[in-house]
Amino acid sequence: MSTTTALASLGERGVVARIRERFSGSALPSQDLVVGIGDDAAVAVPARGALEILTTDGLVEGVHFDRRFSSLADVGYKALAVNVSDIAAMGGAPRLALLSLMLPEATTLDELDALLDGFTDMAAEARVRLAGGNVTRSTAGLIVDVSLLGAARPRRILTRGGARPGDVLYVTGSIGAGAAGLGWLRANAGGGAAQPDSGMAECVARYRRPSPRARIGAVAGRTRAASAAMDLSDGLADAVAQVAEQSGTGAIIDAAALPIHPAAADWFARNGLDPVRAALEGGDDYELLLTVSPRARGRLRTLQQQARGVPLTRIGEMTRDRAVRLRRDGYDETLPTGFTHF
Amino acid sequence: MSTTTALASLGERGVVARIRERFSGSALPSQDLVVGIGDDAAVAVPARGALEILTTDGLVEGVHFDRRFSSLADVGYKALAVNVSDIAAMGGAPRLALLSLMLPEATTLDELDALLDGFTDMAAEARVRLAGGNVTRSTAGLIVDVSLLGAARPRRILTRGGARPGDVLYVTGSIGAGAAGLGWLRANAGGGAAQPDSGMAECVARYRRPSPRARIGAVAGRTRAASAAMDLSDGLADAVAQVAEQSGTGAIIDAAALPIHPAAADWFARNGLDPVRAALEGGDDYELLLTVSPRARGRLRTLQQQARGVPLTRIGEMTRDRAVRLRRDGYDETLPTGFTHF
């Protein structure tokens, strides 16, 4: 069978068989999957003594991705990564995924394989097993919708509402890279010859294949190093506002402390944007915002030791006063609000 | 706020807030949902001593539904119903749903509310709690993708592969109604004045709002009355072929025994179709196919007593010989194969 065959000629069963075959030899942990792909539903043995964490997030062609900017392998990778990020933000560990594919009729086997390659890469990194899914035709673009089941121990959950005044705000990694990478891709969409320099190449890679902070989230939950957490899918400003609102506190962020990716800061400045605001507002950063109680300093050190080189940067503090502010050069500004998908 | 406001003006957060508000006062069982809608992910206490059953299925406008034939309330209802049917076919009980909505920009609050009304109706019937979800923009039609988590006791799972030669085949309810209802709607799409007679109205209702056999599936699993099960989402012929293949057996179906819905049989005949083949091939019947060991006759009676009036009809037998046949008027025919979505 030619790999450029349109899937329409394979039929739904053929597509499911292909997916099943791709995942059957997988080296992923079994996670006690009693029944996998190919029955009415999947069956799994629950993680012992754990709570269930459930999330769903999807990528829609023309809304969340553009084939000129991302390969289908990148799309498959990111569709799972954004869900892994949500589980990490609850302090849990991901376990089992359901993959719902809505495919344009012209989709080829090569394209399906690329998508599954990327998905498998992320699954292997995050130790996620594919439990099942659904394949159907799309009347428009490609849609990759993923649901993810994770586990966390009781009383080790990190909600958005657990922060207290005086807790210190930390962010993992760096911010602004996703938005800058997408900005560069948009600006260079026409000219195929343009090559990003090494800093921008990092931003583009971060946009295409974000690294969810699975380990940091799981350790922050398990060790109770954090009092609250949220991922930065809609930007840091949005995350701070949400955590403050749900915790019934305010927050103050120190602009000078923000770990803005240097190539992103450059890119924003060259495009006439304020790097601080652009990095705060930019979506597509799958970093974590964590709040840490002053009494948890010891646990924070343990977390930092286990972060495998990913920096945890102190960026501000939760306040009793319910305002959410950005302190810059001694003046307070209102924090810009985040990204919305409509 | 006007209910004809396009959701685009509400933003993603506004839409999520609306959904949360709609489900907050719900009388649905709590299912020990520790964290519901509005955080990075939902958190639930697992069902005690149970296995986890996971499934996902979605409805795509233009592929699985047409707004001329189904209201948005019907679409919301059916999107959950098809998932409940999958859990029932594993012998499990549904617990927690994730609702992933992809909405065209012009979607109004009224439309969203209608969709949620239908979803809530099915959730109440099947005792399912909405744990979380995702809302995003669609560049094409409306897409309602649902993931459902259920529970079943260990060694009480009904796979497709558990049947043995000599096991008797049973089907719940009646077949052909979904396909006939859709056929009638297609034929009468232009003339708004046409009204179905009472038999056809039943078929149309079955197409729009299928009744998944949640209770029968759960009892068949719990009591071990059945050795294998599958739902008829892709038609009875397809289900028999799948169960036979995965069980390593054949099957013989008695055409005269098939519980074809009378109005559907009529409709097929008037349209020049063979009612038996049309009913066997028709998708959209969310009945269950069950296989029952001759030694489980007592448990079958218990199941029938608990079926609340839904008939269980004996339609054939699993065979050692691996062929899958339809016996009609003393002759054997090959069983037609099922529906595919590509």
Tab-separated table of N, CA and C in Angstrom, chain A residues 56-65 78 82 86 160 182 186 207 230-235 238 242 281-286 337-342, chain B residues 7-16 100-107 133-139:
chain	number	residue	atom	x	y	z
A	56	THR	N	-8.834	17.521	29.139
A	56	THR	CA	-8.947	17.383	27.693
A	56	THR	C	-8.585	18.698	27.030
A	57	ASP	N	-7.858	18.599	25.924
A	57	ASP	CA	-7.462	19.785	25.178
A	57	ASP	C	-7.161	19.338	23.750
A	58	GLY	N	-7.444	20.210	22.805
A	58	GLY	CA	-7.252	19.804	21.419
A	58	GLY	C	-6.653	20.897	20.569
A	59	LEU	N	-6.134	20.502	19.415
A	59	LEU	CA	-5.571	21.450	18.456
A	59	LEU	C	-6.408	21.414	17.176
A	60	VAL	N	-6.880	22.576	16.773
A	60	VAL	CA	-7.725	22.710	15.590
A	60	VAL	C	-6.930	23.437	14.501
A	61	GLU	N	-6.864	22.836	13.340
A	61	GLU	CA	-6.146	23.467	12.229
A	61	GLU	C	-6.805	24.806	11.877
A	62	GLY	N	-5.999	25.822	11.723
A	62	GLY	CA	-6.527	27.147	11.395
A	62	GLY	C	-6.832	27.974	12.637
A	63	VAL	N	-6.881	27.308	13.805
A	63	VAL	CA	-7.090	28.033	15.065
A	63	VAL	C	-5.826	27.911	15.929
A	64	HIS	N	-5.369	26.671	16.133
A	64	HIS	CA	-4.204	26.433	16.994
A	64	HIS	C	-2.937	26.077	16.228
A	65	PHE	N	-3.070	25.705	14.994
A	65	PHE	CA	-1.855	25.440	14.207
A	65	PHE	C	-2.098	25.696	12.731
A	78	LYS	N	2.524	18.181	20.180
A	78	LYS	CA	1.975	19.275	20.985
A	78	LYS	C	0.584	18.947	21.525
A	82	VAL	N	0.232	19.565	25.572
A	82	VAL	CA	-0.604	20.559	26.255
A	82	VAL	C	-1.458	19.898	27.344
A	86	ASP	N	-1.319	20.249	31.644
A	86	ASP	CA	-2.459	20.425	32.554
A	86	ASP	C	-2.397	19.468	33.744
A	160	ARG	N	-5.636	25.920	41.672
A	160	ARG	CA	-5.294	27.330	41.470
A	160	ARG	C	-5.631	28.140	42.720
A	182	LEU	N	6.215	31.885	17.270
A	182	LEU	CA	5.069	31.992	16.364
A	182	LEU	C	5.140	33.293	15.566
A	186	ARG	N	5.238	33.580	11.491
A	186	ARG	CA	4.250	34.360	10.734
A	186	ARG	C	4.933	35.377	9.829
A	207	TYR	N	7.774	26.812	20.378
A	207	TYR	CA	6.404	26.966	19.885
A	207	TYR	C	5.890	25.646	19.321
A	230	MET	N	-0.471	26.558	38.203
A	230	MET	CA	-1.253	26.680	36.958
A	230	MET	C	-0.253	26.674	35.819
A	231	ASP	N	-0.656	26.163	34.670
A	231	ASP	CA	0.289	26.218	33.561
A	231	ASP	C	0.090	27.514	32.771
A	232	LEU	N	1.081	27.847	31.933
A	232	LEU	CA	1.068	29.139	31.234
A	232	LEU	C	0.523	29.024	29.816
A	233	SER	N	-0.422	28.129	29.578
A	233	SER	CA	-0.917	27.967	28.210
A	233	SER	C	-1.492	29.273	27.673
A	234	ASP	N	-2.079	30.084	28.530
A	234	ASP	CA	-2.637	31.368	28.093
A	234	ASP	C	-1.786	32.551	28.550
A	235	GLY	N	-0.556	32.287	28.913
A	235	GLY	CA	0.350	33.373	29.288
A	235	GLY	C	0.484	33.525	30.791
A	238	ASP	N	-2.135	35.970	32.626
A	238	ASP	CA	-3.400	35.296	32.842
A	238	ASP	C	-3.299	34.323	34.016
A	242	GLN	N	-5.513	34.387	37.438
A	242	GLN	CA	-6.390	33.261	37.800
A	242	GLN	C	-6.057	32.716	39.189
A	281	GLU	N	1.961	38.489	28.195
A	281	GLU	CA	0.689	38.219	27.528
A	281	GLU	C	0.752	37.032	26.591
A	282	GLY	N	1.950	36.694	26.131
A	282	GLY	CA	2.086	35.654	25.112
A	282	GLY	C	1.590	34.312	25.604
A	283	GLY	N	0.820	33.644	24.787
A	283	GLY	CA	0.385	32.288	25.119
A	283	GLY	C	1.449	31.305	24.662
A	284	ASP	N	1.078	30.030	24.649
A	284	ASP	CA	1.955	28.985	24.133
A	284	ASP	C	3.245	28.777	24.921
A	285	ASP	N	3.322	29.324	26.150
A	285	ASP	CA	4.409	28.933	27.046
A	285	ASP	C	3.847	27.847	27.954
A	286	TYR	N	4.354	26.656	27.839
A	286	TYR	CA	3.833	25.593	28.699
A	286	TYR	C	4.731	25.416	29.916
A	337	THR	N	-4.185	41.394	30.773
A	337	THR	CA	-4.885	40.101	30.848
A	337	THR	C	-4.479	39.203	29.695
A	338	GLY	N	-4.812	37.929	29.866
A	338	GLY	CA	-4.292	36.893	28.963
A	338	GLY	C	-5.068	36.727	27.677
A	339	PHE	N	-4.664	35.722	27.020
A	339	PHE	CA	-5.092	35.308	25.709
A	339	PHE	C	-6.445	34.598	25.806
A	340	THR	N	-7.353	34.834	24.832
A	340	THR	CA	-8.556	34.001	24.784
A	340	THR	C	-8.700	33.413	23.397
A	341	HIS	N	-9.367	32.264	23.323
A	341	HIS	CA	-9.406	31.539	22.056
A	341	HIS	C	-10.554	31.914	21.138
A	342	PHE	N	-11.397	32.848	21.578
A	342	PHE	CA	-12.511	33.225	20.705
A	342	PHE	C	-12.258	34.586	20.082
B	7	LEU	N	-21.180	33.893	20.713
B	7	LEU	CA	-20.271	33.554	21.802
B	7	LEU	C	-18.921	34.232	21.650
B	8	ALA	N	-18.571	34.565	20.394
B	8	ALA	CA	-17.293	35.221	20.148
B	8	ALA	C	-17.130	36.434	21.066
B	9	SER	N	-18.254	37.133	21.351
B	9	SER	CA	-18.160	38.326	22.181
B	9	SER	C	-18.024	37.996	23.669
B	10	LEU	N	-18.342	36.761	24.043
B	10	LEU	CA	-18.204	36.338	25.444
B	10	LEU	C	-16.765	35.948	25.760
B	11	GLY	N	-16.065	35.441	24.771
B	11	GLY	CA	-14.712	34.935	25.011
B	11	GLY	C	-14.766	33.530	25.588
B	12	GLU	N	-13.636	32.867	25.558
B	12	GLU	CA	-13.568	31.486	26.034
B	12	GLU	C	-13.960	31.395	27.508
B	13	ARG	N	-13.447	32.338	28.310
B	13	ARG	CA	-13.737	32.319	29.752
B	13	ARG	C	-15.227	32.465	30.016
B	14	GLY	N	-15.861	33.340	29.234
B	14	GLY	CA	-17.292	33.551	29.397
B	14	GLY	C	-18.072	32.289	29.086
B	15	VAL	N	-17.649	31.596	28.047
B	15	VAL	CA	-18.327	30.358	27.669
B	15	VAL	C	-18.133	29.306	28.762
B	16	VAL	N	-16.911	29.191	29.263
B	16	VAL	CA	-16.642	28.217	30.323
B	16	VAL	C	-17.454	28.562	31.575
B	100	SER	N	-15.675	18.336	25.100
B	100	SER	CA	-14.828	19.190	24.278
B	100	SER	C	-15.680	19.783	23.159
B	101	LEU	N	-15.871	21.104	23.221
B	101	LEU	CA	-16.734	21.778	22.244
B	101	LEU	C	-15.893	22.597	21.282
B	102	MET	N	-16.126	22.400	19.992
B	102	MET	CA	-15.506	23.242	18.987
B	102	MET	C	-16.638	23.970	18.273
B	103	LEU	N	-16.691	25.291	18.507
B	103	LEU	CA	-17.868	26.065	18.128
B	103	LEU	C	-17.569	27.048	17.004
B	104	PRO	N	-18.423	27.075	15.971
B	104	PRO	CA	-18.285	28.114	14.943
B	104	PRO	C	-18.434	29.483	15.599
B	105	GLU	N	-17.771	30.484	15.046
B	105	GLU	CA	-17.788	31.811	15.661
B	105	GLU	C	-19.185	32.394	15.834
B	106	ALA	N	-20.104	32.030	14.947
B	106	ALA	CA	-21.440	32.623	15.003
B	106	ALA	C	-22.351	31.950	16.026
B	107	THR	N	-21.851	30.931	16.742
B	107	THR	CA	-22.682	30.225	17.729
B	107	THR	C	-23.246	31.211	18.747
B	133	GLY	N	-13.726	19.960	30.692
B	133	GLY	CA	-13.842	20.015	29.250
B	133	GLY	C	-12.977	21.091	28.659
B	134	ASN	N	-13.314	21.446	27.440
B	134	ASN	CA	-12.532	22.420	26.706
B	134	ASN	C	-13.442	23.081	25.683
B	135	VAL	N	-13.236	24.383	25.484
B	135	VAL	CA	-14.021	25.120	24.496
B	135	VAL	C	-13.073	25.826	23.568
B	136	THR	N	-13.278	25.644	22.284
B	136	THR	CA	-12.435	26.349	21.340
B	136	THR	C	-13.255	26.711	20.102
B	137	ARG	N	-12.657	27.482	19.251
B	137	ARG	CA	-13.316	27.916	18.037
B	137	ARG	C	-13.147	26.833	16.981
B	138	SER	N	-14.165	26.665	16.163
B	138	SER	CA	-14.073	25.769	15.021
B	138	SER	C	-14.061	26.611	13.761
B	139	THR	N	-13.260	26.207	12.781
B	139	THR	CA	-13.249	26.936	11.514
B	139	THR	C	-14.297	26.372	10.565
